[in-house]
Coordinates of C-alpha atoms in Angstrom, one line a residue:
Chain I
M9 CA 98.8 128.9 86.9
R10 CA 99.2 126.5 89.4
K11 CA 95.4 127.3 91.1
V12 CA 93.8 126.8 87.1
I13 CA 95.8 123.1 87.4
S14 CA 94.3 122.7 90.9
F15 CA 91.3 123.3 90.0
L16 CA 91.1 121.4 86.8
L17 CA 92.2 118.1 88.8
L18 CA 89.5 118.6 91.9
A19 CA 87.1 119.4 88.5
G20 CA 88.2 115.8 87.4
F21 CA 88.6 114.2 90.8
V22 CA 84.7 115.2 91.3
F23 CA 83.6 114.0 87.7
Y24 CA 85.3 110.5 88.4
F25 CA 83.8 110.5 92.0
A26 CA 80.4 111.6 90.8
T27 CA 80.2 108.7 88.3
L28 CA 81.2 106.3 90.7
T29 CA 78.4 107.4 92.8
G30 CA 76.5 107.4 90.4
G31 CA 76.9 103.3 89.4
L32 CA 76.8 102.4 92.6
L33 CA 72.9 104.0 93.2
I34 CA 71.1 102.7 90.4
P35 CA 69.3 99.9 91.9
D36 CA 69.7 97.4 89.4
S37 CA 73.6 97.0 88.7
S38 CA 73.6 93.8 90.9
A39 CA 74.3 91.9 87.8
D40 CA 77.3 93.5 86.2
R41 CA 79.6 93.1 89.4
S42 CA 82.0 90.5 89.4
S43 CA 80.7 87.5 90.8
V44 CA 83.9 87.0 93.4
G45 CA 82.0 89.5 95.7
L46 CA 78.2 87.7 95.5
D47 CA 80.3 84.3 96.2
I48 CA 82.4 85.0 99.1
L49 CA 79.0 86.5 100.8
S50 CA 77.5 83.5 100.3
R51 CA 79.8 81.1 101.7
S52 CA 82.1 83.1 104.0
A53 CA 79.3 82.7 107.0
D54 CA 80.1 78.8 106.9
E55 CA 83.6 78.6 106.0
T56 CA 84.9 81.3 108.5
G57 CA 82.0 81.8 111.0
S58 CA 82.5 85.6 111.1
A59 CA 79.5 87.5 110.9
N60 CA 81.0 90.4 109.4
A61 CA 81.9 89.4 106.1
V62 CA 84.1 92.1 105.3
T63 CA 86.5 91.3 108.5
S64 CA 86.7 87.4 107.0
V65 CA 87.5 89.0 103.7
V66 CA 90.6 91.3 105.2
V67 CA 91.8 88.4 107.7
L68 CA 91.0 85.0 106.2
Y69 CA 91.0 85.2 102.3
R70 CA 93.5 88.1 101.9
G71 CA 94.9 87.9 105.5
F72 CA 98.7 88.0 103.7
D73 CA 97.4 91.6 102.3
T74 CA 96.7 92.5 106.0
L75 CA 100.5 91.1 107.4
G76 CA 102.1 93.4 104.1
E77 CA 99.6 96.6 105.4
V78 CA 100.9 96.5 109.0
T79 CA 104.1 96.0 108.0
V80 CA 104.0 98.9 106.1
L81 CA 102.8 100.9 108.8
F82 CA 105.9 99.5 110.9
L83 CA 108.2 101.0 108.4
A84 CA 106.6 104.2 108.5
A85 CA 106.3 104.2 112.5
L86 CA 110.0 103.5 111.9
G87 CA 110.8 106.0 109.9
I88 CA 108.7 108.5 111.9
S89 CA 111.0 107.6 114.8
V90 CA 114.2 107.6 113.3
F91 CA 113.9 111.1 111.9
M92 CA 112.3 112.9 114.4
K93 CA 114.5 111.3 117.2
S94 CA 113.6 112.1 120.7
T95 CA 116.3 113.6 122.6
G96 CA 115.4 112.5 126.1
E97 CA 115.2 115.4 128.0
K98 CA 111.5 116.8 128.8
R99 CA 110.9 120.4 127.2
K100 CA 110.0 122.7 129.4
K101 CA 107.8 124.9 128.3
V102 CA 104.7 123.5 129.4
L103 CA 101.7 125.1 128.0
D104 CA 98.8 126.6 130.8
Q105 CA 95.8 124.3 130.4
S106 CA 92.8 125.2 131.9
F107 CA 91.3 122.9 134.6
I108 CA 88.2 121.8 132.3
L109 CA 90.4 120.3 129.6
K110 CA 92.7 118.8 131.9
T111 CA 89.4 117.1 133.7
G112 CA 88.0 116.7 130.9
S113 CA 91.0 114.5 129.0
R114 CA 91.7 112.4 132.1
L115 CA 87.9 111.8 132.6
L116 CA 87.5 111.1 128.3
F117 CA 90.8 109.1 128.1
P118 CA 89.7 105.5 129.5
L119 CA 86.4 105.6 127.8
M120 CA 87.9 105.9 124.4
F121 CA 90.5 103.1 125.5
L122 CA 87.8 101.3 126.2
F123 CA 86.0 102.3 123.4
G124 CA 89.0 100.9 121.1
M125 CA 88.7 97.8 122.9
Y126 CA 85.5 96.9 122.3
I127 CA 85.6 97.8 118.6
I128 CA 88.8 95.4 118.1
A129 CA 87.4 92.7 120.0
H130 CA 83.8 92.8 118.0
G131 CA 85.6 93.3 114.9
H132 CA 84.3 89.8 113.5
L133 CA 80.5 90.6 114.7
S134 CA 79.9 94.7 113.6
P135 CA 82.0 97.0 111.5
G136 CA 85.4 98.3 113.1
G137 CA 88.6 95.6 113.7
G138 CA 91.8 95.8 114.2
F139 CA 92.9 98.8 112.3
P140 CA 90.3 101.3 113.4
G141 CA 90.4 100.1 117.2
G142 CA 94.0 100.4 117.6
V143 CA 94.0 104.3 116.0
I144 CA 91.3 104.9 118.0
I145 CA 93.5 104.1 121.1
A146 CA 96.2 106.3 119.6
T147 CA 94.2 109.0 119.5
G148 CA 93.1 108.8 123.3
F149 CA 96.4 108.5 124.2
F150 CA 97.1 111.7 122.0
V151 CA 94.4 113.2 123.9
I152 CA 96.2 112.5 127.5
L153 CA 99.2 113.9 126.4
L154 CA 97.9 116.8 124.7
T155 CA 96.7 117.7 128.4
S156 CA 99.1 116.4 131.4
E157 CA 102.4 117.8 132.3
S158 CA 103.8 114.8 132.6
V159 CA 103.4 111.4 130.8
N160 CA 105.1 108.3 132.1
F161 CA 105.5 106.8 128.2
N162 CA 107.4 103.8 128.3
K163 CA 109.1 103.6 125.5
T164 CA 110.5 100.2 125.8
L165 CA 106.9 98.8 126.7
M166 CA 106.0 100.0 124.0
S167 CA 108.3 98.6 121.6
V168 CA 108.3 95.0 123.4
L169 CA 104.8 95.2 122.8
E170 CA 104.9 95.6 119.2
G171 CA 107.3 93.2 118.4
L172 CA 105.7 90.5 120.1
A173 CA 102.2 91.3 118.6
G174 CA 103.9 91.1 115.2
L175 CA 105.7 88.0 115.8
S176 CA 102.0 86.2 117.2
F177 CA 100.9 87.7 114.0
I178 CA 103.3 85.7 112.1
G179 CA 103.4 82.8 114.6
L180 CA 99.6 82.3 114.1
G181 CA 100.0 82.4 110.6
V182 CA 102.7 79.4 111.0
V183 CA 100.6 77.2 113.0
G184 CA 98.2 77.6 110.3
L185 CA 100.7 76.4 107.6
L186 CA 101.7 73.4 110.4
G187 CA 98.1 72.7 111.0
P188 CA 95.5 70.3 108.6
G189 CA 94.9 73.3 106.2
N190 CA 98.7 73.4 105.0
S191 CA 98.1 77.4 104.1
F192 CA 99.4 80.2 105.6
L193 CA 97.0 82.0 108.1
Q194 CA 94.5 78.8 107.9
N195 CA 91.9 78.7 110.5
F196 CA 93.1 76.0 113.0
L197 CA 90.7 76.9 115.7
P198 CA 86.7 75.6 116.2
L199 CA 84.5 78.0 114.8
G200 CA 82.3 78.4 117.5
T201 CA 78.4 79.6 117.6
F202 CA 77.8 82.3 115.0
N203 CA 77.2 85.5 115.9
T204 CA 79.1 85.1 119.3
V205 CA 81.8 87.1 121.1
F206 CA 84.3 83.8 121.4
S207 CA 83.6 82.2 117.7
A208 CA 85.2 82.6 114.3
G209 CA 88.3 80.7 114.8
I210 CA 91.6 82.7 114.7
I211 CA 89.8 85.9 113.6
P212 CA 89.5 87.4 116.6
L213 CA 92.9 86.4 118.3
I214 CA 94.5 87.8 114.8
Y215 CA 92.7 91.3 115.1
A216 CA 93.8 91.6 118.9
V217 CA 97.1 91.0 117.5
V218 CA 96.8 93.8 114.9
G219 CA 94.8 96.0 117.3
I220 CA 97.9 95.9 119.6
K221 CA 100.7 96.9 117.0
V222 CA 98.9 99.4 115.6
G223 CA 97.5 101.1 118.9
A224 CA 101.6 100.8 120.0
E225 CA 103.1 102.3 116.8
L226 CA 100.9 105.1 116.6
S227 CA 101.3 106.1 120.3
S228 CA 104.9 105.8 119.4
V229 CA 104.4 108.0 116.6
V230 CA 102.3 110.7 118.6
Y231 CA 104.9 110.7 121.2
A232 CA 107.8 111.1 119.3
M233 CA 106.4 113.6 117.2
K234 CA 105.4 115.9 120.2
E235 CA 108.3 115.8 122.6
S236 CA 111.2 115.7 119.7
K237 CA 112.9 119.0 119.6
Chain T
M180 CA 68.6 109.9 99.6
L181 CA 70.0 111.2 96.2
Y182 CA 69.3 114.7 97.4
L183 CA 71.2 114.0 100.8
L184 CA 74.1 112.2 99.3
A185 CA 74.2 115.5 96.4
F186 CA 74.5 117.8 99.1
L187 CA 77.4 116.0 101.0
V188 CA 79.2 115.7 97.7
V189 CA 78.5 119.7 97.2
V190 CA 80.1 120.1 101.2
M191 CA 82.8 118.0 100.1
L192 CA 83.5 120.2 96.9
I193 CA 83.3 123.1 98.7
A194 CA 85.6 122.2 101.2
G195 CA 87.6 121.0 98.9
I196 CA 88.7 124.1 96.5
A197 CA 88.5 126.0 100.4
V198 CA 91.4 123.8 100.8
I199 CA 93.4 125.2 97.8
V200 CA 92.0 129.3 97.9
V201 CA 92.6 129.3 102.1
K202 CA 95.8 131.4 102.7
D203 CA 96.2 130.1 106.4
I204 CA 97.9 126.2 106.3
L205 CA 95.9 125.3 109.9
S206 CA 92.4 126.2 108.5
A207 CA 93.7 124.0 105.0
V208 CA 94.0 121.3 107.4
I209 CA 90.8 121.6 109.6
L210 CA 89.2 121.6 105.7
T211 CA 90.6 118.3 104.8
T212 CA 89.5 116.8 108.1
V213 CA 85.7 118.4 106.9
I214 CA 86.2 116.1 103.5
S215 CA 87.1 112.9 105.7
L216 CA 84.1 113.5 107.7
V217 CA 81.8 114.0 104.7
V218 CA 83.4 110.6 103.0
S219 CA 83.0 108.5 106.1
V220 CA 79.3 109.5 106.2
I221 CA 79.2 108.7 102.5
F222 CA 80.6 105.8 103.2
L223 CA 77.8 104.7 105.8
F224 CA 75.0 105.8 103.4
I225 CA 76.2 103.6 100.2
A226 CA 76.4 100.7 103.0
S227 CA 80.2 100.6 103.6
P228 CA 80.3 100.7 107.7
D229 CA 83.5 99.2 107.6
V230 CA 85.4 102.0 105.6
A231 CA 83.0 104.6 107.4
I232 CA 84.9 103.7 110.6
T233 CA 88.4 103.7 109.3
E234 CA 88.1 106.4 107.5
A235 CA 86.7 108.6 110.4
A236 CA 89.2 107.3 112.7
I237 CA 92.5 107.9 110.6
G238 CA 91.7 110.3 108.5
A239 CA 89.7 112.6 110.6
A240 CA 91.6 112.1 114.1
L241 CA 94.7 110.8 113.3
T242 CA 95.7 112.6 109.9
T243 CA 94.7 115.9 111.5
V244 CA 96.3 114.9 115.0
V245 CA 99.9 114.1 112.8
F246 CA 99.4 117.3 110.4
V247 CA 98.8 119.6 113.3
I248 CA 101.9 118.5 115.4
A249 CA 103.9 118.9 112.0
I250 CA 102.7 122.4 111.8
K251 CA 103.2 123.0 115.1
R252 CA 107.2 122.1 114.8
T253 CA 107.9 123.4 111.5
R254 CA 106.4 127.1 112.7
S255 CA 108.4 127.3 115.8
K256 CA 111.7 126.0 114.1
E257 CA 111.3 129.0 111.3
T258 CA 110.6 131.5 114.1
T259 CA 113.7 130.7 115.2
D260 CA 115.5 130.9 112.2
K261 CA 114.4 134.1 111.4
E262 CA 115.7 135.2 114.6

């Protein structure tokens, strides 16, 4: 019975997805799309200076929404660290890893970290941004945590980084509120040259802050889950 | 293009059914990863690379990590309880 219900549910989802994809594949469907998207596409480059229109929506037009997402993630991480309370002492049982795995992970970690930083720093130019970049950094951290026996994980540093990043997000928003724009998360920096790294006002700053916060939070989550009793 | 998308959807469908049918819970987790990867490729083809990169990072990498750790933890607890 349960399997039948599951199959029915799955079939329903597949049907829904197929209709959704089918609608997107018809070439001349732009006429009945909502005009908000087209409007944002036509003016975001001039207004925000960001080459990536999606980023301009996520950070500026819907910046408050991003703040809410970061808060939700913070609460989830808090819940996991309370639930999986670390006992402090190291677990004695250490798995025997092969030499190749150990060396490979040590070699891979800096590259993954660098790639995450790249994704964060180029959020306003190419696809990516604070969330995926932070997740990539956390995954790289997990790779090193999985293979080395003793990791000097500084939990206090992570908490401090996380708190500072969250505070700077709100601080940047408040500066926009007090500035000439008179609204929360309003851009107050010069836009710079279009399509260069140092451009788009406060977007790279906010994405850097979000990336640090997400990376620190998810690394703490992975560490808490791995090391708890 | 359409055929490629149809193929990807079929792969996703097979993986989705296999998640329900498969007995081993670890295999089910890996199959959900397969679904996430295929979905991220589909996102890339329908011109939304931002969503694709997020789906690949969160759905395929981090969710699997968290699930696998959770399975490992609960399994070790179950066996010690039985003893």
